[in-house]
CSV table of C-alpha atoms in Angstrom, one decimal:
chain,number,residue,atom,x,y,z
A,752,UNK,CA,-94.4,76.9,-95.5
A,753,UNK,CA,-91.1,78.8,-95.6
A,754,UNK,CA,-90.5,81.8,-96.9
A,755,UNK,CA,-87.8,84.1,-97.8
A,756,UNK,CA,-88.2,87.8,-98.9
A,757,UNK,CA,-85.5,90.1,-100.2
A,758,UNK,CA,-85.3,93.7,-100.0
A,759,UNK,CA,-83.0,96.4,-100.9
A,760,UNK,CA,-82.2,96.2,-104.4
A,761,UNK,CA,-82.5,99.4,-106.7
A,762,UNK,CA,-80.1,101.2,-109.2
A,763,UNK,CA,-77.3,103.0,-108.0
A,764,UNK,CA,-74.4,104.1,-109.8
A,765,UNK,CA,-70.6,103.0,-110.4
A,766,UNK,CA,-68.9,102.8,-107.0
A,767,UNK,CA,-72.1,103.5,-104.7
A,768,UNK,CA,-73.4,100.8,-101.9
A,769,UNK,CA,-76.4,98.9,-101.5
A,770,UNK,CA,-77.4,96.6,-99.1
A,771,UNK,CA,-80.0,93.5,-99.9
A,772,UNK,CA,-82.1,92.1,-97.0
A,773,UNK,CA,-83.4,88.7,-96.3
A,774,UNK,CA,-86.1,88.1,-94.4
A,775,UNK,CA,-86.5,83.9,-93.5
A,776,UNK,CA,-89.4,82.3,-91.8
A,777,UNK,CA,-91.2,79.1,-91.7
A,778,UNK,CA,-89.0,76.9,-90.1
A,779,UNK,CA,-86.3,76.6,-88.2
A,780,UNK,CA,-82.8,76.7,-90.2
A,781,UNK,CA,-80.3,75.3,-87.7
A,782,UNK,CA,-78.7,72.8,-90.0
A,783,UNK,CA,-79.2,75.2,-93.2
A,784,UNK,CA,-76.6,77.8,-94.8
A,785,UNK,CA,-77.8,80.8,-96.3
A,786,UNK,CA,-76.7,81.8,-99.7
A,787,UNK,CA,-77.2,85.1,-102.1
A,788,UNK,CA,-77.1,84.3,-105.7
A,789,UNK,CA,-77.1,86.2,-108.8
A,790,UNK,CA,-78.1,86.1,-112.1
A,791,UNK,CA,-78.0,88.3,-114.9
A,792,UNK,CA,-79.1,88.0,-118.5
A,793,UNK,CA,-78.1,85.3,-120.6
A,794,UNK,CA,-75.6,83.6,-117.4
A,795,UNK,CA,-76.7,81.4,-115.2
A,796,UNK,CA,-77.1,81.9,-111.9
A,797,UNK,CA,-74.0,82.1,-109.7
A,798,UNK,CA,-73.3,82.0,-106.0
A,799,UNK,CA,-72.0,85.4,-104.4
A,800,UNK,CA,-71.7,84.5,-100.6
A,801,UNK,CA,-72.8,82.1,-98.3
A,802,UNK,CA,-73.1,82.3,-94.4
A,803,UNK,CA,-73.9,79.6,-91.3
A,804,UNK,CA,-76.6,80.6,-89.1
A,805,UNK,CA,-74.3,81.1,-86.4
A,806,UNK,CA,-72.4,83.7,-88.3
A,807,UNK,CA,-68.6,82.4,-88.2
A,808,UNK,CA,-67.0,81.0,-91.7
A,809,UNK,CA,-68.5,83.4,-94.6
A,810,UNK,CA,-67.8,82.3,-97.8
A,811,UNK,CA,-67.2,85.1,-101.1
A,812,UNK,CA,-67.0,84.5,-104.7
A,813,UNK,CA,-63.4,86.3,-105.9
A,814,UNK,CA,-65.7,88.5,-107.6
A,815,UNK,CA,-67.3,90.4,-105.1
A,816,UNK,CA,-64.2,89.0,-102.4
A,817,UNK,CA,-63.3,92.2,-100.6
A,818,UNK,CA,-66.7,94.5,-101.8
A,819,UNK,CA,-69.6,92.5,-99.8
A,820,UNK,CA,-69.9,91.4,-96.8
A,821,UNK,CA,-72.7,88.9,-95.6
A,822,UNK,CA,-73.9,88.3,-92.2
A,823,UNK,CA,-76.8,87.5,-89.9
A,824,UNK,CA,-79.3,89.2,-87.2
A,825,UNK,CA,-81.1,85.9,-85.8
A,826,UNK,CA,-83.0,88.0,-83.6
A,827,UNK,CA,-84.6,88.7,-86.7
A,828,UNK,CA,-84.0,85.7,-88.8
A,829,UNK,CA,-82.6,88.0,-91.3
A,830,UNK,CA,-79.2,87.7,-93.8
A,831,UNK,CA,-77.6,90.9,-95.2
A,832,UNK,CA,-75.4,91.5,-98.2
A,833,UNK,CA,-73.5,94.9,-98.1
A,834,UNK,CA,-72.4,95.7,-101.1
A,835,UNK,CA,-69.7,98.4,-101.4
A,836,UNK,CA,-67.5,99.3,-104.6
A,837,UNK,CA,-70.4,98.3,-106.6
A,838,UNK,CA,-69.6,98.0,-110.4
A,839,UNK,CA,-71.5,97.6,-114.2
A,840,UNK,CA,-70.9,93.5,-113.6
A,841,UNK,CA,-72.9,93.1,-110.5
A,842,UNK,CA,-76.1,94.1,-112.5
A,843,UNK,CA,-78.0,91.0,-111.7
A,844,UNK,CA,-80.9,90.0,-110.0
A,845,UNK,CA,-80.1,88.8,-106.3
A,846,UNK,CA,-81.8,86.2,-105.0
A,847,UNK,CA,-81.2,84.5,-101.4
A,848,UNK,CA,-81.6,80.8,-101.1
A,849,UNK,CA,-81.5,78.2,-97.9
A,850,UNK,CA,-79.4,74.9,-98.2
A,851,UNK,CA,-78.2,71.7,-96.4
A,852,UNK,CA,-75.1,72.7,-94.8
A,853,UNK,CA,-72.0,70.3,-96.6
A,854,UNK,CA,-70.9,68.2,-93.4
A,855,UNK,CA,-73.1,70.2,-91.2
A,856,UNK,CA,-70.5,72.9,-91.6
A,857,UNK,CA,-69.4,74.5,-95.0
A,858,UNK,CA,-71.8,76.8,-97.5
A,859,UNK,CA,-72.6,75.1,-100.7
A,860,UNK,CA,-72.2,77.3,-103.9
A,861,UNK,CA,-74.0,75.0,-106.2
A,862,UNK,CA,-77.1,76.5,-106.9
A,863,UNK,CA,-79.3,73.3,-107.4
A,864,UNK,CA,-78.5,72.5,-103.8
A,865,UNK,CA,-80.4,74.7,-102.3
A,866,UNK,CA,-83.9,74.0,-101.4
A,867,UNK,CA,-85.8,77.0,-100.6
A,868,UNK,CA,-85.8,80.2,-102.7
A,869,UNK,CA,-86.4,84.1,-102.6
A,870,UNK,CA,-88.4,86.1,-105.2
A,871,UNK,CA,-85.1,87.9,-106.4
A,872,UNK,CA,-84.2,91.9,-106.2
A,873,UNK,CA,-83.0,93.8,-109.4
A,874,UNK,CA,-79.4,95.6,-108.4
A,875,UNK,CA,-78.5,98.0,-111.5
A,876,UNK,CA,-75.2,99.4,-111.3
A,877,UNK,CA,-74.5,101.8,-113.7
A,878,UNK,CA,-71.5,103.6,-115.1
């Protein structure tokens, strides 16, 4: 059974930070990449950033490019998204996501790629 839990959304206003936990068990993820994806009303659900277990060659949508930063703790089987700068457009809910790596190497950003899926956590920004 694998599992993956986020943490750490909440509202926080125009500029402020927030930083989303996931928490990954089950299996073991070697040959996966981890992605956090977000979705807000009416869009469909897009990726943010994308890390290997191993922690080198993060990948950013130019939206957030700059503002978050994700990386690992594999002593805890956990990813992080720092969000800094936050702004009214990255209201959303945030959902982390495992996936086949693309050539054992690159993070997918195509959401129906990815097999295994978090419960989502609201992130209100307001302004």
């Amino acid at each position: 059974q694998v599992q993956l839990v986020e943490s750490g959304g909440g509202l926080v206003e125009a500029g402020g930070s927030l930083r989303l936990s996931c928490a990954a068990s089950g299996r073991t993820f070697s040959t996966y990449g981890m992605g956090w994806f977000r979705q807000a009303p009416g869009n469909e659900r897009e990726f943010v950033a994308g890390i290997r277990w191993s922690g080198d060659n993060p990948s950013y949508a130019d939206s957030v490019k700059g503002r978050f930063t994700i990386s690992v703790e594999n002593a805890k089987n956990t990813v992080y998204l720092q969000m800094n700068s936050l702004k009214p457009e990255d209201t959303a809910v945030y959902y982390c996501a495992a996936g086949p790596l693309m050539w054992n190497y690159y993070i997918r950003t195509e959401a129906r790629l990815y097999d295994y899926w978090g419960q989502g956590t609201q992130v209100t920004v307001s302004s």
